[in-house]
Coordinates of C-alpha atoms in Angstrom, one line a residue:
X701 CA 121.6 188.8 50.7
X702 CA 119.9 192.1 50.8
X703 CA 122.4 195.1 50.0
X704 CA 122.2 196.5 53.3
X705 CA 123.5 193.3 54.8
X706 CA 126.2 193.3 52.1
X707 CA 127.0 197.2 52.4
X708 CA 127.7 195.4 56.2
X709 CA 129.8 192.6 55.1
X710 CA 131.8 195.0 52.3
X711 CA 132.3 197.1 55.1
X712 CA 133.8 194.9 57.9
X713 CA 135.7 193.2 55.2
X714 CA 137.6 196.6 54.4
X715 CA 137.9 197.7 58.0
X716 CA 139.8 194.7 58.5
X717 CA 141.5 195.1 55.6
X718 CA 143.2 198.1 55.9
X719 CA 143.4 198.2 59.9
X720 CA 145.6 194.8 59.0
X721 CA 147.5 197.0 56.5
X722 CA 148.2 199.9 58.8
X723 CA 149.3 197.4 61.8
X724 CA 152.0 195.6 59.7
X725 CA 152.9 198.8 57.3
X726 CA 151.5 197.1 54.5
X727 CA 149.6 200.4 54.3
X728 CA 149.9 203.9 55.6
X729 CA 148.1 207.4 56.3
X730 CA 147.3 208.6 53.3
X731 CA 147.6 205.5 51.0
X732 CA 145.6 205.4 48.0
X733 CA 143.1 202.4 48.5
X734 CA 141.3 200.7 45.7
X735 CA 138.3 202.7 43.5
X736 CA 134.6 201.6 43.6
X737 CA 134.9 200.2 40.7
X738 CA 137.7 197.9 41.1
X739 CA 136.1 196.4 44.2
X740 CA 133.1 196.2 42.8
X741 CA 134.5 194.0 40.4
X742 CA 137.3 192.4 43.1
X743 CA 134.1 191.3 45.7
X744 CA 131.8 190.8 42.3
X745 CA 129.3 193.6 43.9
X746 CA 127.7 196.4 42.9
X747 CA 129.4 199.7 42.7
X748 CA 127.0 201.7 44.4
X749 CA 127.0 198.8 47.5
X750 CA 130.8 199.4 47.5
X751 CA 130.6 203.0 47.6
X752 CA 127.7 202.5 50.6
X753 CA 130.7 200.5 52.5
X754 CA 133.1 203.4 51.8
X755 CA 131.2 206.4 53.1
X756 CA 130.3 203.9 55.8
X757 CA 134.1 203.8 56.9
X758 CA 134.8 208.0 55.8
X759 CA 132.1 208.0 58.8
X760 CA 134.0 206.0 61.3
X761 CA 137.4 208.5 60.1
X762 CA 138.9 205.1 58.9
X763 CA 139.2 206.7 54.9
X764 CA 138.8 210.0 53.6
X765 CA 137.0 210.2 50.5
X766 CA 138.4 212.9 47.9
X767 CA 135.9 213.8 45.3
X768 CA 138.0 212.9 41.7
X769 CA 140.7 212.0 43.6
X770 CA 139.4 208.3 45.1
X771 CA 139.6 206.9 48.1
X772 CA 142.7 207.1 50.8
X773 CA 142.9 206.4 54.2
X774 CA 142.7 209.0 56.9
X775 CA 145.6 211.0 57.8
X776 CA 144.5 210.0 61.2
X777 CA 142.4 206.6 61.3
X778 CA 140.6 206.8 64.0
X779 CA 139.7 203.4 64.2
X780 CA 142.9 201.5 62.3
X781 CA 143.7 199.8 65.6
X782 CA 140.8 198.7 67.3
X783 CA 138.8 197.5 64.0
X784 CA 134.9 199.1 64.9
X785 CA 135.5 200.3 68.7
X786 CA 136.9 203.8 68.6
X787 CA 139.9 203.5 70.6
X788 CA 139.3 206.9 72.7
X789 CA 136.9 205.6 73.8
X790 CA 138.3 202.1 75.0
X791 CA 141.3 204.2 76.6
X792 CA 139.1 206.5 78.1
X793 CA 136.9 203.8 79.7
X794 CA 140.7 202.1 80.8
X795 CA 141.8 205.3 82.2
X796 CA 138.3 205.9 84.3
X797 CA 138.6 202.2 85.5
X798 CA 142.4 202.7 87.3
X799 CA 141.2 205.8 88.7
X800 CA 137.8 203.8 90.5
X801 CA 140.4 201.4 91.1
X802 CA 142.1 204.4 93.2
X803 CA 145.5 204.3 90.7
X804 CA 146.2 208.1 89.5
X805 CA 147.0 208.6 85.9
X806 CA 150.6 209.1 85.9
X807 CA 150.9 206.0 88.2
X808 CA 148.4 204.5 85.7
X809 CA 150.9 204.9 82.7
X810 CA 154.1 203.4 84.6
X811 CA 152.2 200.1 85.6
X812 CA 151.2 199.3 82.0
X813 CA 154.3 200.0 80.5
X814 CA 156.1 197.9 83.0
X815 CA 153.3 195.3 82.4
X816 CA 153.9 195.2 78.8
X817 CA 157.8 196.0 77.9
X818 CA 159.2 195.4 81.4
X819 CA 161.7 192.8 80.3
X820 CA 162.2 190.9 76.9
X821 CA 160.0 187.8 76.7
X822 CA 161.4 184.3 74.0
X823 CA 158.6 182.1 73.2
X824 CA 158.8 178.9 71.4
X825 CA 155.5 177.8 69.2
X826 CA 155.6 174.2 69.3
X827 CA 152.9 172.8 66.3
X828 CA 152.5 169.9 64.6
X829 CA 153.1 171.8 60.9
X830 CA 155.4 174.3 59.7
X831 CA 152.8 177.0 58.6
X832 CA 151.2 177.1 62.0
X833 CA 154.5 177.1 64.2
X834 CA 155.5 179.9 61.8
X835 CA 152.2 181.9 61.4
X836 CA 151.7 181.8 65.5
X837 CA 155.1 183.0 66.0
X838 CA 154.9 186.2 63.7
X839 CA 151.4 186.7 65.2
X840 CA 153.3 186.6 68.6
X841 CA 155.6 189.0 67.5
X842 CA 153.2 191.5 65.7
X843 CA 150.4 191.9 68.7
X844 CA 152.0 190.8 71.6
X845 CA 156.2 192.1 71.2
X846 CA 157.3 188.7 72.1
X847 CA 160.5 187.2 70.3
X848 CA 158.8 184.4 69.0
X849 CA 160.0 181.4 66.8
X850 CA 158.1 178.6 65.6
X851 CA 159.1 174.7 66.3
X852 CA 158.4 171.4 64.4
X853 CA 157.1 169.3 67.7
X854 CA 158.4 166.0 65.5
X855 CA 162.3 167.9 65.8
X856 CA 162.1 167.6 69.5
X857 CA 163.8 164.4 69.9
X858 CA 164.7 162.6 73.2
X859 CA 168.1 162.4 74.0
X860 CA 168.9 165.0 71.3
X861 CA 169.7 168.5 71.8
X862 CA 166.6 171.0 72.4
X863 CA 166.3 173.4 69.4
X864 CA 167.8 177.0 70.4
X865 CA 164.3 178.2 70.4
X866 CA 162.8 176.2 73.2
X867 CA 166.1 176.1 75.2
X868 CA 165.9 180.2 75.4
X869 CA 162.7 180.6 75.5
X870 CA 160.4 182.3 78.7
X871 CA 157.2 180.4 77.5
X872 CA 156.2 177.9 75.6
X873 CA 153.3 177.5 73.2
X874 CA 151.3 174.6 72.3
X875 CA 148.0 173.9 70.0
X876 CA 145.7 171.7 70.8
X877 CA 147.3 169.0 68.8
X878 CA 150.5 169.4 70.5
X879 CA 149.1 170.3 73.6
X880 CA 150.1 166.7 75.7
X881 CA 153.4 166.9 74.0
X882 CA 154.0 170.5 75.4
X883 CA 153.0 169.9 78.5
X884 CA 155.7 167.0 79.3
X885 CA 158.4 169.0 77.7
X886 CA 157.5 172.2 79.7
X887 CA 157.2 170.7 83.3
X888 CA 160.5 169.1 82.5
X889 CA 161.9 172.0 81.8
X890 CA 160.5 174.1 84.5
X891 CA 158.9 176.6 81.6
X892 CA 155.5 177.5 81.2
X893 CA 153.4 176.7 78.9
X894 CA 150.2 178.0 77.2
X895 CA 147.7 175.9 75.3
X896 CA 146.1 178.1 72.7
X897 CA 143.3 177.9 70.1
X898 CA 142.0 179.8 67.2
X899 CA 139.2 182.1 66.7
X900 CA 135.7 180.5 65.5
X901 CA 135.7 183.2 63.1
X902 CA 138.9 183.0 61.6
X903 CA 137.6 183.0 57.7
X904 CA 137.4 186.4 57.7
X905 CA 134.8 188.9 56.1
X906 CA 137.1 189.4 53.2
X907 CA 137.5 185.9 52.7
X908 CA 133.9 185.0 52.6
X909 CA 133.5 187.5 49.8
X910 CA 136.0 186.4 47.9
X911 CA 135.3 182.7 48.0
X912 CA 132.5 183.7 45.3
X913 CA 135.7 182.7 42.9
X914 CA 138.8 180.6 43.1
X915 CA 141.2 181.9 45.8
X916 CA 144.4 180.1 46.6
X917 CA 146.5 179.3 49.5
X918 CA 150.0 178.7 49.3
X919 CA 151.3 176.6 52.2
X920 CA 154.6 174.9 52.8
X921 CA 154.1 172.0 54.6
X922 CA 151.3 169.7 52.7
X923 CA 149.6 168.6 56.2
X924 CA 148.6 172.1 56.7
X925 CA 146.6 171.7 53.5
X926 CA 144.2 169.2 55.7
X927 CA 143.4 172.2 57.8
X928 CA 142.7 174.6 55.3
X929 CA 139.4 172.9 54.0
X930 CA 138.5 171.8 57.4
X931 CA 138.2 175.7 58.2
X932 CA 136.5 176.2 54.8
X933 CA 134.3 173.4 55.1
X934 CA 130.9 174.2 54.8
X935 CA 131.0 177.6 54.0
X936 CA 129.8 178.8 50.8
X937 CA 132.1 178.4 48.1
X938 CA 134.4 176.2 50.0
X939 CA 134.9 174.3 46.6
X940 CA 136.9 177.2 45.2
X941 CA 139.7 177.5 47.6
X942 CA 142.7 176.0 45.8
X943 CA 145.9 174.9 48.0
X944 CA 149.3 174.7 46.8
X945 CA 152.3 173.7 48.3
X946 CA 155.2 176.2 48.4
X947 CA 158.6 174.2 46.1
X948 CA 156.2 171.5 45.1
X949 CA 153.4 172.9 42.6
X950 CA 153.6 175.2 40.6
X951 CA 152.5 178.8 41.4
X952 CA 152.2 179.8 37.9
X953 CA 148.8 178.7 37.7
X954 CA 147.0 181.5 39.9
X955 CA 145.4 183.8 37.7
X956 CA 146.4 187.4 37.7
X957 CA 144.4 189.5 40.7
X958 CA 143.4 186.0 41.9
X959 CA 143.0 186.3 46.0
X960 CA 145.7 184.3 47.3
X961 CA 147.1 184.1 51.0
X962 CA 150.1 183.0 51.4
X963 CA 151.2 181.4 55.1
X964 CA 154.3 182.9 56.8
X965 CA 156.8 179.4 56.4
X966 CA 155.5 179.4 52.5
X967 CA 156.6 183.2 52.3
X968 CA 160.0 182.2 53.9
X969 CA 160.7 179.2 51.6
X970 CA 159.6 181.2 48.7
X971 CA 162.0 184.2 49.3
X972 CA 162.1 187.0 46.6
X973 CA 159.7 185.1 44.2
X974 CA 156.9 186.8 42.8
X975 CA 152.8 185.3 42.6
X976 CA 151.2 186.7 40.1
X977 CA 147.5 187.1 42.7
X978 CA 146.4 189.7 44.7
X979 CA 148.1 188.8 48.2
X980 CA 145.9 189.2 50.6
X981 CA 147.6 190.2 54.5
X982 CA 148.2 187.7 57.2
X983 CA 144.9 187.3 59.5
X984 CA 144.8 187.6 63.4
X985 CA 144.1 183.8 64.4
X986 CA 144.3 183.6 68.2
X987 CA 141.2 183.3 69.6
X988 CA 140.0 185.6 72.7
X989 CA 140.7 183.4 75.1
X990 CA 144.2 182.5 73.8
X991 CA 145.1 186.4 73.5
X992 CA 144.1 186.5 77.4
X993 CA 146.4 183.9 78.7
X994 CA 149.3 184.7 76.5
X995 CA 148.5 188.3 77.9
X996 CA 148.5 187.4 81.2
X997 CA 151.8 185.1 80.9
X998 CA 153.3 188.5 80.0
X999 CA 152.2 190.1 82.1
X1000 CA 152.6 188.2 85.6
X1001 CA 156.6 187.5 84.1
X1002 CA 156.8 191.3 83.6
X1003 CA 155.1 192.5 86.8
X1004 CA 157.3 189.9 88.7
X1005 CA 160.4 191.5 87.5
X1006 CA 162.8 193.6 90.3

């Protein structure tokens, strides 16, 4: 890979990086982020690549670069929440479409907000494993306000009592695995339901980069570990992605500063306990056209609101 395709990759990998940090207040304005030199030797790069991807993002107003000082990021990221689309620009070209559309500004304003925070929306993630029901539902919560909770589809028992989650909730979501199983239990319940899948994408930049060594993943339900090297399969340095199960291995084997992710249920089961890697953030999974029907759920229940 030449180094400007890997000043590129550094780059996105970053952007995504610390737009993820700002979202879920893992970082903020004027956090210190990691030196040149610690990347360099974090992504196994060359200093002067990393420092390329750096001045590449001070650009975009993403991090300010303070000479002796390091890096930070900006007071006012400019791009923190739309990773590589300025969002002035996206709200701008919002704006000018509802005024085409013949809706003023002000009028503008009230329609999304009732669109989006008219009334309080439950969903219930119905999956086949614990780390996805639990991962979906924070992601739910984070991007999309919703109060979400995450369901084992094998605790959904006929004749037994429906978990509180899927009796109080608006919608209901299913993966593709569960998708049949949804579908019964919503038309019986006269909820809706929404089928969803993940991005095609979903090892992120970072990830890639970082598969150059052994990374973990620390899961809680063992099936999910059957996903894990499905999504890494094929890519280059699949082989060093280790798994291990939350209250079954042990997690004293990662390595110091080893890149680990760690899934939302294994987090929960784990409680206060420390890992001794670098833990990387939670990654956006739902794929585009996932985000555009749970959207629209949303919407359509707020909008039909009196």
């Amino acid at each position: 890979m030449g180094s400007g395709a890997l000043r590129e990759r550094i780059a996105d990998a970053l952007r995504q990086r610390i737009a993820g940090g700002l979202q879920r207040g893992g970082l903020r304005p004027d956090d210190r982020l990691p030196t040149t030199r610690e990347l360099a030797v974090d992504l196994d790069a060359d200093p002067r690549v990393v420092a390329a991807a750096y001045r590449m993002l001070a650009d975009e107003g993403l991090v300010e670069i303070r000479p002796r000082a390091g890096v930070f990021v900006a007071a006012l990221p400019g791009n923190s929440a739309l990773p590589g689309t300025p969002p002035t620009a996206w709200m701008a070209d919002v704006v000018a479409q509802g005024i085409a559309r013949g809706v003023a500004v002000p009028t503008l304003a009230a329609w999304f907000a009732r669109a989006t925070t008219g009334r309080p929306t439950a969903a219930a993630v119905v999956a086949a494993t614990l780390d996805q029901a639990m991962g979906l539902a924070r992601e739910l919560r984070d991007d999309f306000g919703l109060s979400a909770h995450g369901v084992l589809a094998e605790t959904i028992r006929p004749g037994e009592r429906l978990p509180r989650a899927v009796e109080r909730a608006n919608l209901l979501v299913a993966t593709e695995l569960t998708a049949p199983f949804a579908r019964r239990l919503a038309e019986r319940l006269g909820k809706r339901h929404v089928v969803i899948d993940v991005r095609p994408d979903l090892l992120s930049p970072e990830w890639r980069l970082l598969l150059t060594r052994v990374a973990y993943v620390v899961i809680a339900d063992p099936r999910f570990g059957a996903l894990v090297h499905a999504l890494v399969e094929g890519v280059e340095g699949a082989t060093n992605v280790r798994v291990l199960v939350a209250g079954r291995d042990s997690l004293s084997s990662i390595p110091p500063e080893a890149p680990t992710y760690v899934t939302e249920a294994a987090r929960d089961r784990l409680g206060r306990t420390s890992l001794p890697g670098r833990v990387l953030p939670p990654a956006r999974t739902l794929g585009a056209e996932s985000t555009l029907l749970i959207t629209r759920a949303l919407v359509e229940r707020n909008l039909a609101a009196k």
